[in-house]
């Protein structure tokens, strides 16, 4: 599994939170584990999985869609125009497409709850987010930087150039409130065509834009 995300302390005065992830149907089982781990730590909140292809999801451990503790949505549920989605499907591979629709997915999560959290599907949640997400109420956006201190030039990875190529922040996690809607609109406009992975062109999917 990927990086574990958790926070110290409980939810405190946090308002309701809706978290989610984006996957192709062949990653749905991994997304299910993430959803269950999040809901185990946040039983009063909700989780949504966006499946970006049109393949049927089948059952998960014998459960039908009505039995699952999380919601499954499709690209057609987003607020993106059909023509824009058709174009994005044409120019992006699955990984790029999954990152390119992230701002619109966050807008969907904000429809019903005042805090929206995106998590990459290879994350497993070991504790409540608590104070990790709390600043979003005042700041509008919570991000995680790749590093907090200078990287030594000791010949090991990651290097400074790795970070410069992938971006200051890791967008495997982002939390937003309704105050971030203007930023989400700005971000989505750029990701319509510029969410490619092309380090030489100073682009790395959705991440470099958040610098």
mmCIF file of C-alpha atoms in Angstrom:
data_model
loop_
_atom_site.group_PDB
_atom_site.id
_atom_site.type_symbol
_atom_site.label_atom_id
_atom_site.label_comp_id
_atom_site.label_asym_id
_atom_site.label_seq_id
_atom_site.Cartn_x
_atom_site.Cartn_y
_atom_site.Cartn_z
ATOM 1 C CA UNK A 1 0.000 0.000 0.000
ATOM 2 C CA UNK A 2 0.995 3.614 -0.331
ATOM 3 C CA UNK A 3 1.528 6.288 2.239
ATOM 4 C CA UNK A 4 -0.630 6.188 5.344
ATOM 5 C CA UNK A 5 -2.567 9.301 6.194
ATOM 6 C CA UNK A 6 -3.752 10.135 9.683
ATOM 7 C CA UNK A 7 -3.883 12.946 12.192
ATOM 8 C CA UNK A 8 -3.347 13.339 15.878
ATOM 9 C CA UNK A 9 -6.381 13.731 18.035
ATOM 10 C CA UNK A 10 -10.058 13.396 17.160
ATOM 11 C CA UNK A 11 -12.250 15.391 14.860
ATOM 12 C CA UNK A 12 -12.819 18.086 17.463
ATOM 13 C CA UNK A 13 -15.101 20.779 16.088
ATOM 14 C CA UNK A 14 -14.798 19.652 12.457
ATOM 15 C CA UNK A 15 -17.950 19.857 10.428
ATOM 16 C CA UNK A 16 -19.172 16.979 8.248
ATOM 17 C CA UNK A 17 -16.638 15.749 5.741
ATOM 18 C CA UNK A 18 -16.996 13.948 2.420
ATOM 19 C CA UNK A 19 -13.897 12.181 1.150
ATOM 20 C CA UNK A 20 -13.280 10.354 -2.073
ATOM 21 C CA UNK A 21 -10.876 8.887 -4.584
ATOM 22 C CA UNK A 22 -10.671 8.406 -8.355
ATOM 23 C CA UNK A 23 -9.888 5.083 -10.047
ATOM 24 C CA UNK A 24 -10.400 2.973 -13.134
ATOM 25 C CA UNK A 25 -12.582 -0.064 -12.534
ATOM 26 C CA UNK A 26 -9.582 -2.419 -12.213
ATOM 27 C CA UNK A 27 -8.456 -0.441 -9.127
ATOM 28 C CA UNK A 28 -11.850 -0.555 -7.438
ATOM 29 C CA UNK A 29 -10.848 -3.158 -4.865
ATOM 30 C CA UNK A 30 -7.970 -0.947 -3.718
ATOM 31 C CA UNK A 31 -10.364 2.012 -3.518
ATOM 32 C CA UNK A 32 -12.730 -0.108 -1.424
ATOM 33 C CA UNK A 33 -9.986 -0.731 1.151
ATOM 34 C CA UNK A 34 -9.283 2.999 1.305
ATOM 35 C CA UNK A 35 -12.994 3.781 1.720
ATOM 36 C CA UNK A 36 -13.417 1.232 4.500
ATOM 37 C CA UNK A 37 -10.322 2.493 6.318
ATOM 38 C CA UNK A 38 -11.526 6.096 6.089
ATOM 39 C CA UNK A 39 -15.042 5.246 7.295
ATOM 40 C CA UNK A 40 -13.671 3.168 10.179
ATOM 41 C CA UNK A 41 -11.951 6.309 11.466
ATOM 42 C CA UNK A 42 -14.761 8.721 10.444
ATOM 43 C CA UNK A 43 -18.049 6.806 10.918
ATOM 44 C CA UNK A 44 -20.158 9.978 10.731
ATOM 45 C CA UNK A 45 -18.708 11.062 7.386
ATOM 46 C CA UNK A 46 -19.113 9.747 3.841
ATOM 47 C CA UNK A 47 -16.909 8.404 1.057
ATOM 48 C CA UNK A 48 -17.313 8.522 -2.728
ATOM 49 C CA UNK A 49 -15.422 6.615 -5.433
ATOM 50 C CA UNK A 50 -15.304 8.061 -8.952
ATOM 51 C CA UNK A 51 -14.787 5.361 -11.606
ATOM 52 C CA UNK A 52 -13.434 6.972 -14.775
ATOM 53 C CA UNK A 53 -14.105 4.208 -17.294
ATOM 54 C CA UNK A 54 -17.422 2.820 -18.488
ATOM 55 C CA UNK A 55 -16.809 -0.792 -17.477
ATOM 56 C CA UNK A 56 -19.209 -2.432 -14.997
ATOM 57 C CA UNK A 57 -17.823 -2.543 -11.483
ATOM 58 C CA UNK A 58 -19.207 -5.989 -10.638
ATOM 59 C CA UNK A 59 -19.642 -6.902 -7.000
ATOM 60 C CA UNK A 60 -17.232 -6.317 -4.165
ATOM 61 C CA UNK A 61 -16.969 -9.237 -1.834
ATOM 62 C CA UNK A 62 -20.458 -10.326 -2.868
ATOM 63 C CA UNK A 63 -21.963 -6.924 -2.027
ATOM 64 C CA UNK A 64 -24.262 -5.108 -4.416
ATOM 65 C CA UNK A 65 -24.053 -1.348 -4.987
ATOM 66 C CA UNK A 66 -26.953 -0.823 -2.572
ATOM 67 C CA UNK A 67 -25.098 -2.670 0.199
ATOM 68 C CA UNK A 68 -21.820 -0.776 -0.045
ATOM 69 C CA UNK A 69 -20.967 1.745 2.697
ATOM 70 C CA UNK A 70 -19.699 4.212 0.066
ATOM 71 C CA UNK A 71 -21.067 5.763 -3.128
ATOM 72 C CA UNK A 72 -19.847 5.073 -6.670
ATOM 73 C CA UNK A 73 -20.139 7.842 -9.273
ATOM 74 C CA UNK A 74 -19.137 8.177 -12.915
ATOM 75 C CA UNK A 75 -17.726 10.937 -15.091
ATOM 76 C CA UNK A 76 -21.248 11.846 -16.187
ATOM 77 C CA UNK A 77 -22.042 12.861 -12.596
ATOM 78 C CA UNK A 78 -19.431 15.639 -12.698
ATOM 79 C CA UNK A 79 -20.216 19.214 -13.732
ATOM 80 C CA UNK A 80 -17.972 19.013 -16.803
ATOM 81 C CA UNK A 81 -19.453 19.587 -20.256
ATOM 82 C CA UNK A 82 -19.847 16.466 -22.402
ATOM 83 C CA UNK A 83 -17.622 17.949 -25.118
ATOM 84 C CA UNK A 84 -14.890 18.672 -22.577
ATOM 85 C CA UNK A 85 -15.044 15.128 -21.209
ATOM 86 C CA UNK A 86 -14.892 13.642 -24.718
ATOM 87 C CA UNK A 87 -11.813 15.746 -25.474
ATOM 88 C CA UNK A 88 -10.117 14.762 -22.213
ATOM 89 C CA UNK A 89 -10.751 11.071 -22.860
ATOM 90 C CA UNK A 90 -9.065 11.510 -26.242
ATOM 91 C CA UNK A 91 -5.893 13.319 -25.154
ATOM 92 C CA UNK A 92 -5.237 11.696 -21.756
ATOM 93 C CA UNK A 93 -4.282 8.225 -20.611
ATOM 94 C CA UNK A 94 -6.129 6.782 -17.613
ATOM 95 C CA UNK A 95 -3.721 8.184 -15.035
ATOM 96 C CA UNK A 96 -3.776 11.665 -16.554
ATOM 97 C CA UNK A 97 -7.568 11.634 -16.890
ATOM 98 C CA UNK A 98 -7.979 10.594 -13.262
ATOM 99 C CA UNK A 99 -5.956 13.600 -12.137
ATOM 100 C CA UNK A 100 -7.483 15.991 -14.662
ATOM 101 C CA UNK A 101 -11.012 15.624 -13.268
ATOM 102 C CA UNK A 102 -9.933 16.063 -9.641
ATOM 103 C CA UNK A 103 -11.140 19.705 -9.275
ATOM 104 C CA UNK A 104 -14.563 18.820 -10.654
ATOM 105 C CA UNK A 105 -14.730 15.787 -8.346
ATOM 106 C CA UNK A 106 -13.952 18.013 -5.359
ATOM 107 C CA UNK A 107 -16.765 20.335 -6.431
ATOM 108 C CA UNK A 108 -19.076 17.314 -6.460
ATOM 109 C CA UNK A 109 -17.987 16.382 -2.927
ATOM 110 C CA UNK A 110 -18.724 19.942 -1.780
ATOM 111 C CA UNK A 111 -22.347 19.771 -2.955
ATOM 112 C CA UNK A 112 -23.466 18.001 0.210
ATOM 113 C CA UNK A 113 -20.743 18.688 2.780
ATOM 114 C CA UNK A 114 -18.675 21.724 3.809
ATOM 115 C CA UNK A 115 -15.363 19.851 3.737
ATOM 116 C CA UNK A 116 -14.173 17.789 0.757
ATOM 117 C CA UNK A 117 -11.094 15.556 0.906
ATOM 118 C CA UNK A 118 -9.403 13.793 -2.000
ATOM 119 C CA UNK A 119 -7.167 10.773 -1.281
ATOM 120 C CA UNK A 120 -5.150 8.695 -3.733
ATOM 121 C CA UNK A 121 -6.432 5.095 -3.942
ATOM 122 C CA UNK A 122 -3.155 3.608 -2.633
ATOM 123 C CA UNK A 123 -3.629 5.277 0.761
ATOM 124 C CA UNK A 124 -4.844 3.493 3.908
ATOM 125 C CA UNK A 125 -6.181 5.622 6.774
ATOM 126 C CA UNK A 126 -4.934 4.576 10.217
ATOM 127 C CA UNK A 127 -6.328 7.408 12.339
ATOM 128 C CA UNK A 128 -8.816 10.281 12.362
ATOM 129 C CA UNK A 129 -7.754 13.377 10.458
ATOM 130 C CA UNK A 130 -8.502 15.730 13.335
ATOM 131 C CA UNK A 131 -6.235 18.762 13.307
ATOM 132 C CA UNK A 132 -4.771 17.802 9.916
ATOM 133 C CA UNK A 133 -7.959 18.896 8.144
ATOM 134 C CA UNK A 134 -9.187 21.471 10.680
ATOM 135 C CA UNK A 135 -7.392 24.491 9.078
ATOM 136 C CA UNK A 136 -9.525 24.143 5.954
ATOM 137 C CA UNK A 137 -12.391 25.887 7.765
ATOM 138 C CA UNK A 138 -10.357 29.102 7.903
ATOM 139 C CA UNK A 139 -7.884 28.722 5.058
ATOM 140 C CA UNK A 140 -10.053 27.084 2.382
ATOM 141 C CA UNK A 141 -7.340 24.652 1.256
ATOM 142 C CA UNK A 142 -5.087 22.153 3.062
ATOM 143 C CA UNK A 143 -2.080 20.730 1.189
ATOM 144 C CA UNK A 144 0.854 18.446 1.994
ATOM 145 C CA UNK A 145 4.314 19.542 0.797
ATOM 146 C CA UNK A 146 6.744 16.909 -0.407
ATOM 147 C CA UNK A 147 9.477 18.201 1.909
ATOM 148 C CA UNK A 148 9.692 20.554 4.892
ATOM 149 C CA UNK A 149 13.452 21.147 4.925
ATOM 150 C CA UNK A 150 16.232 21.398 2.315
ATOM 151 C CA UNK A 151 17.148 18.127 0.597
ATOM 152 C CA UNK A 152 20.802 17.179 1.170
ATOM 153 C CA UNK A 153 22.915 16.573 -1.905
ATOM 154 C CA UNK A 154 23.980 13.113 -0.764
ATOM 155 C CA UNK A 155 23.361 11.178 -3.978
ATOM 156 C CA UNK A 156 20.170 9.532 -2.720
ATOM 157 C CA UNK A 157 16.569 9.922 -3.885
ATOM 158 C CA UNK A 158 14.494 12.044 -3.916
ATOM 159 C CA UNK A 159 16.674 14.812 -5.262
ATOM 160 C CA UNK A 160 15.905 18.491 -5.614
ATOM 161 C CA UNK A 161 15.296 17.914 -9.303
ATOM 162 C CA UNK A 162 12.749 15.185 -8.516
ATOM 163 C CA UNK A 163 10.753 17.680 -6.451
ATOM 164 C CA UNK A 164 11.139 20.430 -9.043
ATOM 165 C CA UNK A 165 9.794 18.058 -11.683
ATOM 166 C CA UNK A 166 6.813 16.745 -9.720
ATOM 167 C CA UNK A 167 5.817 19.883 -7.820
ATOM 168 C CA UNK A 168 6.086 21.338 -4.337
ATOM 169 C CA UNK A 169 2.921 19.635 -3.076
ATOM 170 C CA UNK A 170 1.751 16.024 -3.209
ATOM 171 C CA UNK A 171 -1.782 15.989 -4.592
ATOM 172 C CA UNK A 172 -2.428 12.485 -3.311
ATOM 173 C CA UNK A 173 -4.147 14.455 -0.553
ATOM 174 C CA UNK A 174 -6.007 17.752 -0.694
ATOM 175 C CA UNK A 175 -8.803 19.124 1.492
ATOM 176 C CA UNK A 176 -10.977 22.071 0.488
ATOM 177 C CA UNK A 177 -13.948 24.058 1.733
ATOM 178 C CA UNK A 178 -16.459 26.094 -0.319
ATOM 179 C CA UNK A 179 -14.027 29.018 -0.041
ATOM 180 C CA UNK A 180 -11.809 27.164 -2.522
ATOM 181 C CA UNK A 181 -14.384 27.123 -5.342
ATOM 182 C CA UNK A 182 -12.659 29.931 -7.261
ATOM 183 C CA UNK A 183 -9.359 28.051 -7.086
ATOM 184 C CA UNK A 184 -11.048 24.825 -8.181
ATOM 185 C CA UNK A 185 -12.552 26.591 -11.203
ATOM 186 C CA UNK A 186 -9.126 28.038 -12.104
ATOM 187 C CA UNK A 187 -7.456 24.645 -11.648
ATOM 188 C CA UNK A 188 -10.063 22.777 -13.709
ATOM 189 C CA UNK A 189 -9.748 25.205 -16.618
ATOM 190 C CA UNK A 190 -6.042 24.410 -16.866
ATOM 191 C CA UNK A 191 -6.456 20.670 -16.442
ATOM 192 C CA UNK A 192 -8.806 20.425 -19.416
ATOM 193 C CA UNK A 193 -5.759 20.127 -21.693
ATOM 194 C CA UNK A 194 -2.650 20.589 -19.514
ATOM 195 C CA UNK A 195 -2.754 17.642 -17.113
ATOM 196 C CA UNK A 196 -0.250 15.669 -19.143
ATOM 197 C CA UNK A 197 2.837 14.107 -17.611
ATOM 198 C CA UNK A 198 5.579 15.999 -19.447
ATOM 199 C CA UNK A 199 8.362 17.063 -17.080
ATOM 200 C CA UNK A 200 10.376 18.668 -19.885
ATOM 201 C CA UNK A 201 7.414 20.995 -20.502
ATOM 202 C CA UNK A 202 7.171 21.745 -16.758
ATOM 203 C CA UNK A 203 3.953 19.742 -16.476
ATOM 204 C CA UNK A 204 3.243 16.816 -14.159
ATOM 205 C CA UNK A 205 -0.476 15.994 -14.316
ATOM 206 C CA UNK A 206 -2.409 18.111 -11.781
ATOM 207 C CA UNK A 207 0.445 18.770 -9.359
ATOM 208 C CA UNK A 208 2.652 21.437 -10.930
ATOM 209 C CA UNK A 209 -0.325 23.819 -11.238
ATOM 210 C CA UNK A 210 -0.727 23.874 -7.456
ATOM 211 C CA UNK A 211 2.771 25.303 -7.021
#
